[in-house]
Structures are given as C-alpha cells and as structure tokens.
Amino acid sequence: MYKYNDFDAAFIAERNRQFRAQVERRIDGSLSEEEFRPLRLMNGLYLQLHAYMLRVAIPYGTLNSAQMRQLAYIAERWDKGYGHFTTRQNIQYNWPKLQDVPDILDALGEVEMHAIQTSGNTIRNVTADHFAGAAADEIDDPRPVAELLRQWSTDHPEFQFMPRKFKIAITGAPNDRAVIKAHDIGIQIVEQNGERGYRVLVGGGLGRTPMIGKVISDFVTEVDLLPYLESIVSVWNQIGRRDNKYKARIKITVHEHGIDEIRRMVEERFEQVRPTFGGIDQQLLAEIRESFAPPAFRKAEIDDYTRAYDSDPVFRSWIDTNITAHKQADYAIVSISLKAHGKTPGDATADQMRTMADLAERYGHDELRISHEQNVILPHVHNSDLAAVHTALKQAGLATANIGLISDIIACPGMDYCALATARSIPIAQEIATRFDELKLEHEIGPMKIKISGCINACGHHHVGHIGILGLDRAGVENYQITLGGDGTEDATLGERAGPGFSYDEIVPAIERIMNAYLAHRETEAETFLQAYRRLGLAPFKAALYPEAQANAA
Amino acid sequence: MPRAFTPKVITANALLEGDVVYLTADDIWTRDLDAAELLEDEAHAQLRLIEAQARVHEVVGAYLADMKPSPHGPEPTHFREEFRRTGPSNYFHGKQAEKNHV
Ligand code: SF4
C-alpha cells in the first residue's frame, strides 16, 4: 500500500497547523463564520443537524490495520464510539466538537490520513473497486492509477475553485463494482491488442439530474491518461456553468454541448496539455506500482475449511453469501457486513473496527477496504483461515450473512444527521431489514439492492438501486418515492419511478408488496428481481404497489 | 393578502459543540426548546433575528423556525425541528440523551 513520502507528510502537517490556527481564530472571534466556513470545508468539517461532522478521506477505500485502529481510537476519544462508512468509501464522525478537530486531524496524520478535499468544489476522493488487487475478474489493480490521480489532484492549483465538485471512479475489472458510470469521470482498465489502456467515460452522475456516463474515449494509453484527464477537467473548468449550481456539474456540460463536441474540445486541449507532461507522472506511477505489489500469498492445507463448510450451516451460509472469488488459488475475498438486521447501515463501533483491524493483521495481509456499499472487505484471506475469521466476526456482531441481499441496504445519513435532508433514510433501512429477516425471505428473494437517499442529492445512489427509495418532504410530512429497475453495474440503468410516494408508515409494506409480486411472477428461482423486472416491466409491480388504483380502474 | 405570520423561535447551532440552541427572552442561548422565546409578532421576530445573527462568536446559522404554542412552551410544527430538538432516531444520542442528565 502507498506510503507517504516526506513531501506528503510535511504537506499534511502544514495543513493541520494552518487549520489549528484557523480554528483558534474562529473561536477567539477574529474570523467570522463566513470567513471560516470555506476553510473548515476544505478540511472536511461540516456543520450538520445536531453537531459538526468530520468526513475523513479513505483514498480508494484502502486501509491498513494501524489506520483502522486509529479510526477506532478517534471514535472513542473524540466521538461517541462509532464511525459511519459512506458510499464515497470515506468515514464520517457525527459528533466532534470544534476545538477537538485539530487534534483529530493530527491523530489522522500520524497514520497518513487526512480530511482534505472531502468537501468543496474540488476533485474529491478517487473511488475504486473495493475488490481491487484481489478480484478474479480483474485485468489490473486500479489503485496505482487512483493514487496517481490523488497526488495529481490534491491541491492542484488549477482545480481548487471549479464550477462544482468532481468525482472520479476507477475499476480494473469488466464487472463494474465502482459504479463508474455514475461519476463525473469513470475509468475502466482495458486491454487492446495486448496493450493496457483505459476506457474513459464522462458526464455520469446522480443527484437532481441523474445521467449515465458516456464514453469519451474507448482507449487512452497509459502515458496519455493523466494529460487526457487534465484536458477533460480543464475544458469543463472553462465552459462549465457557474451561473447555476444545479447546472454546474460536468454531466450538464456534456448534456448541453453533446459528447461529440466535448470530445473534440478535449482532444484540442489535449494537444496543448500533452507536451507539458514530461514523463514525471510515468516515473511516479512506476514507483507507486511497487507499493501496490501483491502480498506474499501463502500455501496451506484447506481440510479444516472443507470440514467446517460441510458441517456448520451458519458458516456455510456466510461463505455462500459473503465470499467472492479471489484471483489467487485457495484465497478468498471476505465481505464483512455492516448491515446487521436492524442496525444502521455503514456504522461500526470502535470495538468492531479493532476486531476488523486485528483480523486484517492476523489473516489478511494487513489490508482492509471500504466498499461504496458501506461494508468492509478483507481482500486477501486464505481459505484455511476463513473459519477463524468467521468465529471472530461472530463474536463482534459482524458475521451477518447478507451481502447482496435485501437487508444489505445502502442508506445515506438522511434527516437523522444531514442538514440538507428532506426525510429520514436510516430507520427505513432498519425496518426493511428487520421485516424481511422476520419473514425469513431474504435468501429466497436472492440478489437485491435497495438504496435509500434522504434527499434529491442522492448520496444513497437510489437511482441505481434495483429498488430506489427517495425521501421527500411533502407538505410537511415525510414521503418516500420508489424507483424500480435501477442498476449500478456495467449495465448501468436509472430506475423508473413507480408512481405516487408512500408515507413513512406505508413504505415498508410497499416494499413487501413489490417482493411478493416478484416471487409470484418470477419464471424460476434463478431469475433475479432485476431480470424479472427487465422482462416484465413496471406493470405487475405497479399493480402490487397501488391495488386501489387497479380496483378503481376495474 | 399576505400570509398571516405564524409564531417562531430563533434557533441556531452552538459554535463550539455544534448542537442545537434556542434564544430565550432574556437573551440566553438554551438547549431546551421549552425555555425559548416564542415570537408572535413579525416585526419583533425580525429584530430579534438580526440581534441573534450578530452573536457570531456564540452560534452559527441563526434562523427563525416555525413553532406553535403549548402549555409547556413552543412546539415544532415541522418534523425537521422535531428531530432537531430530539436527536437522531437510530441512537439515543443528542438532545434526548442529554435531557436525562438535567
Ligand atoms: S442524499 Fe441528501 S440527505 Fe442523504 S446524505 Fe446526501 S445530502 Fe444528506
């Protein structure tokens, strides 16, 4: 994993020193809130409904055990003993006090972490496939490029005051687990005639005006990638709309000018930008690559694993649900669910963080990942260690076998924390999970992605949920709109609105009716909800959702 | 016809803790909505807001929030203010927990 060099460490220390002085000046009254606000946001500090919130970057979702332990320490020392992992692969602390934040930032600096560029109109934390470097279907590990992009974009003078924020996601596998089509720029590592390169998409995004990203180039070579991306951002920085916040994202620029025109402008800009890259970035990339070399995979007997799998149904269910194929023989990718039924999606207590850190250190080559689906991954576990890992997770309340199932819900903080929210999302997720657990239907239903946002900003990715739920304020009451058929993978699709929204009390029963309709209409048990939806369309689900309308029409 | 003025309180977040506070009639920031001053006259409310917003070293983002009178003090009319005075629904944190200490 990437280690800070002297420059990185000095840069973070200097930024923290500056911010400490700014906080002092805010508290002693020499800075007004108007002056202080942009400064705190540059350091990831928001003011939410009940408290400040600190958003800490976890670059491309990768952590080691020391970092995870430090996150636990911060949660305990300065917060309420837990942290919230987000769809941006970051962690948020919901209760820091203003005067403690400089100490928290120093504590993060000790483990090479920070909260810079987690807010504001900058290039945000670059996100990546959470199975990067481990997945069996991967062409190449996307993280060296993600790290290169992080270094290029951090404090880049041209990109500090852009029209809006800018999000980049990268995957090294054809199966897209990083939702690259819903980012300002999406990058996919591809191979053409034996050469490695990048397919680049632009103009995706969710929020008020959801758009699926469009291919701007099918193949950018390795040496051209950074100048090409810089050209995209530069063109947008110039022509992107600054007159209207809601039209400022690059998806609108692409939509208004058309992808062909944008491509032409980018290529023109590229001619100017390309010569300014003298190859330094390639040297850097080569160095970064070394720090992402695969771990020293080991060999061991797996008889115990096979025995446990055959004899212990709880272990077997967990393996069948939470394990993904690894590129290395006899290794597994373990997804640790932060979605215990009835608990807050994405939350982990300090003790749970320590358990996960210990397991990573002991059995996982010291690596952890945060997924945009708000779970934690141990990317490299030898099969012979899976039983021990499972036992330890069970003791920590982390062994829920529900990855990819109906209770593995993405939910943004919503009106329980977020100042922008129009309704709550967390309790809806809790109740759906609890309900389907009671019904004992979740394994029967199979693959199902429910995603919930507490406002139109769509941090909960509801547009690309198989079932999306959007919480709104309708005349002073919480109201939940359902979209169906969304998909965040390589076949990215925006969900279709099912009809009028539901009240807080009606939304869980509404989801149950959709699931019953699916179970009644699927052709075979192997047909997933999404497949059934694509075959049947909205009609049967609409009928299940709005039985009164059916009755009235009859 | 202009819409009739509905009663309000002044609320903000405390500068240091970031938690929700309300302005009382004697110009103290309180954590307890019951103790807040209910403003029933529009001109008076605007004046009080200007005064509150000037107290930038104590609070952030002062604004007028709709309330209705009740025997024990102002009551929220919108769920957002209900959550602000209670705390999150997924944990017993925030105001609901602090109330027990008082
Ligand atoms: S979707 Fe809205 S409510 Fe949810 S976290 Fe984002 S801004 Fe807040």
XYZ file of C-alpha atoms and ligand atoms in Angstrom:
664
model
C 0.000 0.000 0.000
C 1.121 3.555 -0.700
C 3.368 5.117 1.986
C 3.598 8.867 2.429
C 6.922 10.349 1.369
C 8.493 13.330 3.165
C 6.639 15.749 0.957
C 3.231 14.212 1.743
C 3.906 14.144 5.475
C 5.135 17.739 5.551
C 2.192 18.879 3.462
C -0.349 17.306 5.840
C 1.447 18.641 8.917
C 1.476 22.140 7.458
C -2.209 22.000 6.517
C -3.092 20.796 10.019
C -1.031 23.543 11.608
C -2.842 26.122 9.470
C -6.231 24.714 10.330
C -5.444 24.651 14.045
C -4.677 28.373 13.855
C -7.866 28.994 11.866
C -9.982 27.203 14.470
C -8.341 29.261 17.195
C -9.078 32.451 15.295
C -12.690 31.396 14.784
C -13.096 30.678 18.493
C -11.429 33.909 19.639
C -13.631 35.858 17.270
C -11.099 37.101 14.734
C -12.706 35.015 11.973
C -16.409 35.247 11.139
C -18.377 32.169 10.114
C -18.432 33.457 6.522
C -14.649 33.541 6.563
C -14.263 30.277 8.439
C -16.789 28.140 6.593
C -14.778 27.644 3.377
C -11.704 26.901 5.480
C -13.403 24.229 7.568
C -14.989 22.694 4.482
C -11.557 22.452 2.852
C -10.702 20.265 5.824
C -13.798 18.108 5.684
C -15.615 19.739 8.593
C -19.356 20.228 8.110
C -21.995 21.556 10.446
C -24.948 19.173 10.442
C -28.291 18.978 12.202
C -27.154 18.087 15.718
C -23.406 18.630 15.616
C -20.322 19.087 13.490
C -19.420 16.227 11.193
C -15.899 15.366 10.099
C -15.501 13.500 6.830
C -12.200 11.657 6.589
C -10.871 10.509 3.232
C -10.052 6.861 2.752
C -8.297 7.023 -0.609
C -9.865 4.448 -2.961
C -11.231 2.768 0.144
C -7.920 1.177 1.159
C -6.785 0.970 4.789
C -4.243 -0.964 6.809
C -4.789 -2.255 10.328
C -2.955 0.630 12.025
C -5.191 3.121 10.241
C -8.349 1.232 11.163
C -7.207 1.136 14.785
C -6.611 4.860 14.724
C -10.124 5.398 13.348
C -11.381 3.373 16.311
C -9.301 5.441 18.709
C -10.665 8.692 17.286
C -14.229 7.382 17.552
C -13.703 6.600 21.198
C -11.616 9.560 22.235
C -13.435 12.396 20.461
C -16.733 10.998 19.211
C -19.441 8.693 20.511
C -17.593 5.424 19.995
C -18.528 4.697 16.417
C -17.986 5.867 12.851
C -20.108 5.862 9.721
C -18.687 4.470 6.466
C -20.158 6.184 3.433
C -20.951 5.496 -0.205
C -17.866 7.529 -1.067
C -15.662 4.964 0.722
C -14.995 7.573 3.417
C -15.688 7.604 7.135
C -17.723 10.258 8.893
C -17.710 11.161 12.553
C -21.055 12.567 13.609
C -20.230 14.272 16.908
C -16.863 16.032 17.006
C -16.513 19.311 18.887
C -14.943 22.216 17.065
C -11.965 22.645 19.358
C -11.111 18.913 19.148
C -10.939 18.778 15.374
C -7.290 19.930 15.051
C -6.275 17.112 17.432
C -8.296 14.628 15.408
C -6.569 15.772 12.230
C -3.165 15.355 13.881
C -4.164 11.861 15.005
C -5.109 11.068 11.412
C -1.818 12.492 10.177
C 0.024 10.019 12.403
C -1.358 7.200 10.257
C -1.077 9.045 6.938
C -4.695 10.090 6.709
C -6.472 13.406 6.364
C -9.778 15.089 5.578
C -8.583 17.323 2.740
C -10.764 17.670 -0.342
C -13.616 15.704 1.167
C -15.744 18.768 0.557
C -15.895 21.821 -1.664
C -15.604 22.326 -5.392
C -12.507 20.226 -5.857
C -11.620 16.799 -7.169
C -12.863 14.544 -4.387
C -11.515 11.289 -3.051
C -10.971 8.982 -6.037
C -13.013 5.839 -5.521
C -12.178 2.376 -6.815
C -13.414 -1.180 -6.994
C -13.314 -2.410 -3.389
C -12.042 -5.781 -4.599
C -9.096 -4.099 -6.346
C -5.944 -6.189 -6.395
C -7.856 -9.299 -5.380
C -10.765 -9.963 -7.739
C -10.549 -12.958 -10.046
C -12.078 -10.982 -12.921
C -9.593 -8.131 -12.750
C -7.312 -7.075 -15.629
C -5.154 -4.926 -13.380
C -5.206 -3.313 -9.944
C -6.770 0.144 -10.411
C -5.281 1.606 -7.215
C -1.885 2.743 -8.549
C -3.719 4.933 -11.039
C -6.133 6.044 -8.323
C -3.156 7.034 -6.162
C -1.560 8.869 -9.091
C -4.841 10.746 -9.566
C -4.960 11.542 -5.870
C -1.493 13.064 -5.972
C -2.202 14.925 -9.192
C -5.496 16.375 -7.964
C -4.563 17.170 -4.352
C -4.002 20.891 -4.111
C -3.742 21.153 -7.914
C -3.711 24.951 -8.412
C -5.968 24.888 -11.457
C -8.580 22.739 -9.749
C -9.294 24.343 -6.392
C -12.181 26.574 -7.461
C -14.068 24.637 -10.043
C -17.708 25.113 -11.042
C -18.652 22.236 -8.690
C -17.249 19.177 -7.019
C -15.755 16.497 -9.240
C -15.777 12.759 -8.662
C -13.649 10.124 -10.356
C -14.076 6.365 -10.039
C -11.910 3.603 -11.460
C -12.219 -0.117 -11.955
C -9.778 -2.685 -13.241
C -12.424 -5.282 -13.973
C -15.124 -5.615 -16.624
C -17.691 -6.224 -13.858
C -18.157 -2.738 -12.535
C -18.335 -2.656 -8.740
C -17.315 1.012 -8.542
C -20.393 2.491 -10.280
C -18.072 4.260 -12.726
C -20.988 5.280 -14.953
C -22.413 7.468 -12.208
C -19.279 9.589 -11.783
C -18.068 12.779 -13.433
C -15.279 10.670 -14.869
C -15.320 6.894 -14.906
C -12.224 4.918 -15.833
C -12.039 1.271 -16.788
C -8.778 -0.536 -17.352
C -8.972 -2.398 -20.657
C -6.716 -4.338 -22.991
C -6.481 -3.803 -26.717
C -4.173 -5.924 -28.885
C -2.168 -6.857 -25.828
C -1.732 -3.279 -24.683
C -3.070 -1.912 -21.365
C -5.090 1.229 -21.583
C -8.144 2.987 -20.259
C -11.697 3.418 -21.406
C -12.804 6.831 -20.199
C -16.384 7.853 -19.516
C -17.589 11.294 -18.729
C -20.727 13.035 -17.566
C -22.282 10.461 -15.272
C -23.836 11.479 -12.003
C -26.873 11.067 -9.803
C -28.499 13.856 -7.814
C -31.175 16.156 -9.143
C -30.500 15.327 -12.784
C -29.269 11.744 -12.946
C -27.240 10.765 -16.014
C -25.353 7.687 -17.110
C -21.787 8.482 -18.162
C -20.873 8.405 -21.864
C -17.730 7.020 -23.421
C -15.450 9.883 -24.423
C -12.595 7.594 -25.414
C -12.523 3.843 -25.864
C -8.819 3.621 -25.396
C -6.400 6.063 -23.833
C -2.868 4.764 -23.490
C -1.117 4.707 -20.156
C 1.176 7.666 -20.902
C -1.719 9.733 -22.167
C -4.098 9.135 -19.280
C -3.176 11.961 -16.945
C -2.910 14.671 -19.632
C -6.174 13.389 -21.113
C -7.984 13.626 -17.785
C -6.461 17.022 -17.124
C -7.799 18.127 -20.515
C -11.319 16.973 -19.609
C -11.292 18.778 -16.275
C -9.742 21.834 -17.861
C -12.372 22.066 -20.632
C -15.140 21.749 -18.070
C -13.449 24.208 -15.716
C -13.601 26.687 -18.576
C -17.049 26.099 -20.087
C -18.916 24.540 -17.159
C -21.743 26.699 -15.911
C -21.010 28.753 -12.843
C -24.265 30.721 -13.058
C -26.429 27.945 -11.676
C -25.300 25.462 -9.037
C -27.684 22.839 -10.370
C -26.266 23.087 -13.882
C -22.621 23.215 -12.944
C -21.701 19.520 -12.913
C -19.971 18.149 -15.989
C -22.967 15.898 -16.726
C -24.897 19.057 -17.658
C -21.981 20.392 -19.714
C -21.859 17.102 -21.614
C -25.621 17.094 -21.972
C -25.754 20.682 -23.257
C -22.808 20.509 -25.659
C -23.133 16.859 -26.651
C -20.467 14.215 -26.128
C -19.035 14.664 -29.647
C -18.399 18.358 -29.144
C -16.888 17.747 -25.717
C -14.638 15.065 -27.196
C -13.490 17.478 -29.887
C -12.710 20.187 -27.346
C -10.901 17.755 -25.061
C -8.790 16.482 -27.918
C -7.924 20.023 -28.914
C -6.943 20.851 -25.334
C -5.026 17.608 -25.118
C -2.690 18.787 -27.895
C -1.654 21.662 -25.635
C -1.596 19.776 -22.351
C 0.200 16.652 -23.556
C 3.649 18.295 -24.066
C 3.555 19.781 -20.550
C 3.707 16.262 -19.092
C 7.359 15.414 -19.354
C 7.085 11.812 -18.199
C 7.373 12.571 -14.491
C 3.930 11.126 -13.978
C 5.044 7.865 -15.549
C 8.085 7.599 -13.257
C 5.808 8.323 -10.354
C 3.305 5.721 -11.483
C 6.059 3.132 -11.708
C 7.098 3.924 -8.129
C 3.517 3.853 -6.895
C 3.009 0.475 -8.582
C 5.736 -1.019 -6.424
C 3.882 -0.083 -3.279
C 0.832 -1.944 -4.553
C 2.685 -5.161 -5.293
C 0.541 -8.172 -4.380
C 1.152 -9.600 -0.903
C 3.235 -12.755 -0.417
C 0.413 -15.251 -0.845
C 0.940 -18.416 1.133
C 0.095 -22.064 0.742
C -1.677 -24.160 3.331
C -3.917 -27.188 3.673
C -7.630 -26.411 3.500
C -9.042 -29.612 5.018
C -10.337 -27.756 8.063
C -12.119 -25.289 5.848
C -13.818 -28.038 3.871
C -14.811 -29.811 7.065
C -16.280 -26.649 8.599
C -18.100 -25.849 5.379
C -19.687 -29.299 5.289
C -20.613 -29.462 8.942
C -21.555 -25.937 10.048
C -24.632 -24.491 8.312
C -24.102 -20.997 9.732
C -20.548 -20.898 8.410
C -21.701 -22.325 5.093
C -24.376 -19.681 4.684
C -21.870 -16.949 5.453
C -19.368 -18.379 2.957
C -22.004 -18.698 0.261
C -23.152 -15.118 0.746
C -20.150 -13.058 1.849
C -17.220 -14.578 -0.047
C -16.109 -13.574 -3.544
C -13.680 -15.410 -5.817
C -10.036 -14.363 -5.457
C -7.505 -14.374 -8.275
C -5.165 -16.470 -6.144
C -5.929 -20.164 -5.693
C -7.174 -21.044 -2.191
C -7.677 -17.404 -1.302
C -10.969 -15.608 -0.744
C -12.278 -12.069 -0.605
C -14.290 -11.622 2.588
C -17.015 -9.003 2.742
C -17.811 -8.057 6.319
C -21.388 -6.867 6.516
C -22.010 -3.619 8.384
C -25.708 -4.310 7.907
C -26.713 -6.444 10.859
C -30.516 -6.554 10.734
C -31.952 -3.511 12.441
C -28.617 -1.703 12.743
C -27.527 1.465 10.952
C -26.051 0.684 7.515
C -22.347 1.530 7.418
C -21.837 2.076 11.139
C -19.089 0.308 13.068
C -18.250 0.673 16.734
C -14.687 1.271 17.865
C -14.531 -2.342 19.104
C -15.744 -3.652 15.770
C -13.143 -1.550 13.963
C -10.461 -3.055 16.188
C -11.710 -6.573 15.543
C -11.546 -5.942 11.807
C -8.068 -4.421 12.144
C -6.870 -7.450 14.130
C -8.280 -9.859 11.578
C -6.652 -7.959 8.742
C -3.331 -8.043 10.518
C -3.531 -11.661 11.524
C -5.203 -13.241 8.487
C -5.491 -10.611 5.776
C -2.005 -9.399 4.801
C -2.819 -6.216 6.733
C -5.319 -4.940 4.202
C -8.853 -3.624 4.563
C -11.189 -1.962 2.127
C -14.311 0.102 2.484
C -16.928 -0.544 -0.178
C -19.258 2.088 -1.574
C -21.964 -0.285 -0.395
C -20.902 0.590 3.149
C -19.294 -2.708 4.058
C -15.730 -3.594 4.987
C -13.640 -6.011 2.949
C -10.747 -8.279 3.871
C -9.398 -8.661 0.349
C -6.870 -11.443 0.904
C -7.810 -14.270 3.255
C -6.510 -17.808 2.819
C -9.324 -20.355 2.786
C -7.756 -22.182 5.715
C -8.299 -19.062 7.873
C -11.922 -18.456 6.965
C -13.352 -20.437 9.872
C -11.258 -18.497 12.393
C -12.210 -15.208 10.755
C -15.868 -16.154 10.857
C -15.703 -17.096 14.546
C -14.096 -13.777 15.455
C -16.590 -11.815 13.374
C -19.476 -13.657 15.011
C -18.259 -12.614 18.447
C -18.099 -8.991 17.319
C -21.587 -8.987 15.783
C -20.076 -8.760 12.310
C -20.960 -12.118 10.796
C -24.294 -11.247 9.201
C -24.609 -13.356 6.047
C -26.443 -10.874 3.844
C -24.053 -9.384 1.281
C -26.008 -8.508 -1.866
C -29.342 -9.427 -0.270
C -32.352 -7.321 0.598
C -31.014 -6.243 4.006
C -27.644 -5.161 2.566
C -29.090 -1.701 2.065
C -27.274 1.493 1.208
C -28.725 4.354 3.228
C -27.404 7.872 3.444
C -27.499 9.627 6.848
C -30.748 11.378 5.902
C -32.587 13.580 8.354
C -31.136 11.831 11.354
C -27.927 13.796 10.729
C -27.770 15.606 7.435
C -28.674 19.289 7.291
C -29.744 19.001 3.649
C -32.123 16.091 4.149
C -35.814 16.226 3.356
C -36.627 12.953 5.168
C -35.001 10.167 7.169
C -33.386 7.183 5.468
C -31.690 5.169 8.220
C -34.842 3.992 10.046
C -36.397 2.924 6.734
C -33.367 0.717 6.104
C -33.514 -0.650 9.642
C -37.179 -1.541 9.320
C -36.897 -3.148 5.895
C -34.014 -5.297 7.121
C -35.838 -6.292 10.294
C -39.054 -7.076 8.435
C -37.501 -9.373 5.831
C -35.449 -11.069 8.499
C -38.679 -11.859 10.375
C -40.273 -13.125 7.184
C -37.182 -15.296 6.586
C -37.442 -14.355 2.931
C -34.123 -12.765 2.159
C -32.304 -15.820 0.840
C -35.417 -16.838 -1.061
C -35.513 -13.409 -2.739
C -31.828 -13.533 -3.633
C -29.798 -10.681 -5.162
C -31.480 -7.402 -4.304
C -30.063 -3.931 -3.961
C -32.144 -1.380 -2.112
C -30.658 2.105 -1.982
C -32.112 4.959 0.039
C -31.434 8.697 -0.119
C -32.827 11.298 2.249
C -32.982 13.982 -0.425
C -32.582 14.634 -4.095
C -28.778 14.825 -3.791
C -28.819 11.031 -3.989
C -25.853 10.184 -1.777
C -27.654 6.873 -1.224
C -27.485 6.137 -5.004
C -31.225 5.462 -5.123
C -31.406 5.906 -8.909
C -29.240 2.828 -9.418
C -30.895 0.641 -6.794
C -32.933 -2.327 -8.008
C -35.340 -0.614 -5.677
C -34.569 3.027 -5.029
C -36.195 4.973 -2.237
C -36.075 8.753 -2.148
C -37.251 10.533 0.980
C -39.021 13.840 0.388
C -40.892 16.452 2.354
C -44.434 16.600 1.020
C -46.392 19.386 2.709
C -44.583 18.897 5.979
C -44.628 15.089 6.151
C -42.043 12.523 5.140
C -42.897 10.902 1.853
C -40.996 8.158 0.040
C -40.809 7.791 -3.705
C -39.977 4.409 -5.186
C -37.970 3.792 -8.347
C -37.584 0.325 -9.815
C -35.112 -1.397 -12.098
C -32.053 0.741 -11.461
C -28.627 -0.845 -11.806
C -25.194 0.474 -10.862
C -23.034 -2.081 -12.671
C -21.536 -2.134 -16.161
C -25.151 -2.288 -17.410
C -25.925 0.916 -15.519
C -29.568 1.936 -15.738
C -31.571 4.583 -13.950
C -34.599 3.301 -12.096
C -38.107 4.146 -13.246
C -40.473 5.980 -10.948
C -43.220 3.641 -9.827
C -45.879 6.256 -9.026
C -47.011 8.393 -6.093
C -44.910 8.230 -2.953
C -45.658 6.499 0.338
C -45.767 7.788 3.876
C -43.246 6.711 6.494
C -45.655 4.026 7.770
C -46.569 2.770 4.319
C -43.130 2.391 2.780
C -42.070 -0.922 4.328
C -45.361 -2.667 3.448
C -44.979 -1.234 -0.069
C -41.557 -2.867 -0.415
C -43.067 -6.117 0.827
C -45.737 -5.964 -1.878
C -43.062 -5.492 -4.550
C -41.204 -8.536 -3.253
C -44.343 -10.661 -3.159
C -45.110 -9.648 -6.728
C -41.593 -10.634 -7.752
C -41.839 -14.027 -6.050
C -45.203 -14.631 -7.712
C -44.041 -13.611 -11.190
C -40.519 -14.956 -11.487
C -40.111 -17.709 -14.024
C -37.673 -19.752 -11.974
C -35.853 -19.348 -8.706
C -32.793 -18.393 -10.701
C -34.454 -15.344 -12.214
C -33.381 -12.366 -10.111
C -35.599 -9.417 -9.346
C -33.710 -7.279 -11.837
C -34.044 -9.873 -14.581
C -37.731 -10.293 -13.831
C -38.203 -6.538 -13.897
C -36.447 -6.268 -17.239
C -38.639 -8.999 -18.656
C -41.935 -7.792 -17.176
C -41.576 -4.034 -16.956
C -43.232 -1.850 -14.382
C -46.842 -3.065 -14.757
C -47.067 -6.022 -12.349
C -45.127 -4.139 -9.671
C -47.255 -1.070 -10.101
C -50.344 -3.208 -9.710
C -48.942 -4.601 -6.470
C -47.968 -1.170 -5.194
C -51.271 0.538 -5.938
C -54.055 -2.025 -5.564
C -56.665 0.742 -5.055
C -55.864 2.267 -8.442
C -56.375 -1.155 -10.012
C -59.682 -1.577 -8.218
C -60.874 1.872 -9.273
C -59.951 1.267 -12.877
C -61.838 -2.044 -12.925
C -53.415 39.078 1.015
C -50.050 38.447 2.689
C -49.931 35.266 4.689
C -50.546 35.659 8.390
C -47.399 35.477 10.500
C -47.031 32.181 12.322
C -45.204 32.032 15.686
C -41.496 31.269 15.618
C -38.425 30.779 17.758
C -34.849 31.704 16.988
C -32.618 28.683 16.708
C -29.017 28.045 15.673
C -26.116 25.663 16.275
C -23.654 26.423 19.050
C -20.241 27.420 17.745
C -18.147 25.057 19.873
C -20.364 21.991 20.304
C -22.351 22.396 17.106
C -25.554 21.352 18.906
C -28.975 22.963 18.608
C -29.685 26.036 20.703
C -32.647 28.401 21.063
C -32.818 32.011 22.114
C -34.680 32.866 25.322
C -36.495 36.127 26.081
C -33.591 37.214 28.282
C -31.034 36.667 25.514
C -29.551 33.409 26.686
C -28.881 30.509 24.321
C -30.657 27.491 25.781
C -30.538 23.782 24.809
C -34.133 23.416 25.867
C -36.879 24.359 23.433
C -39.370 24.766 26.300
C -37.363 27.752 27.520
C -37.208 29.501 24.143
C -38.954 32.779 23.457
C -41.977 32.324 21.215
C -42.111 35.245 18.811
C -45.659 36.078 17.772
C -45.109 39.460 16.187
C -43.385 39.610 12.838
C -41.536 42.909 13.283
C -40.297 41.840 16.702
C -39.180 38.484 15.304
C -37.152 40.149 12.550
C -35.488 42.437 15.041
C -34.646 39.546 17.351
C -33.205 37.611 14.423
C -30.891 40.464 13.498
C -29.697 40.642 17.088
C -29.185 36.885 17.204
C -27.298 36.775 13.934
C -24.909 39.372 15.282
C -23.804 36.949 18.009
C -21.416 35.211 15.636
C -18.991 34.112 18.318
C -21.580 32.027 20.095
C -23.656 30.457 17.349
C -23.745 29.574 13.663
C -26.638 29.955 11.249
C -29.359 31.562 13.379
C -32.797 31.431 11.748
C -36.490 31.634 12.564
C -38.200 28.266 12.966
C -41.977 27.791 12.946
C -43.494 26.729 16.259
C -46.870 26.582 17.885
C -47.626 27.479 21.494
C -48.300 24.761 24.066
C -48.691 24.759 27.857
C -45.022 23.838 28.368
C -43.521 26.036 25.685
C -43.034 26.215 21.916
C -43.760 23.036 19.930
C -42.371 22.282 16.450
C -44.817 22.304 13.574
C -42.440 20.555 11.187
C -40.684 17.221 11.606
C -37.258 18.719 10.923
C -37.497 20.862 14.034
C -38.900 17.885 15.935
C -35.743 15.909 15.057
C -33.511 18.854 15.869
C -34.894 19.106 19.354
C -34.779 15.344 19.902
C -31.692 13.907 18.222
C -31.239 11.071 15.718
C -33.693 8.159 15.606
C -31.079 5.408 15.260
C -29.227 6.060 18.532
C -30.176 7.545 21.853
C -27.766 10.426 21.261
C -28.074 14.177 21.138
C -30.709 16.159 22.996
C -32.872 13.190 24.024
C -29.897 11.717 25.905
C -28.737 14.973 27.449
C -32.197 15.755 28.808
C -31.856 12.804 31.178
C -28.828 14.348 32.814
C -30.572 17.584 33.698
S -28.804 12.303 -0.062
Fe -29.379 14.242 0.879
S -29.967 13.618 2.939
Fe -28.745 11.986 2.147
S -26.673 12.450 2.823
Fe -26.909 13.262 0.744
S -27.460 15.379 1.062
Fe -27.835 14.334 3.012
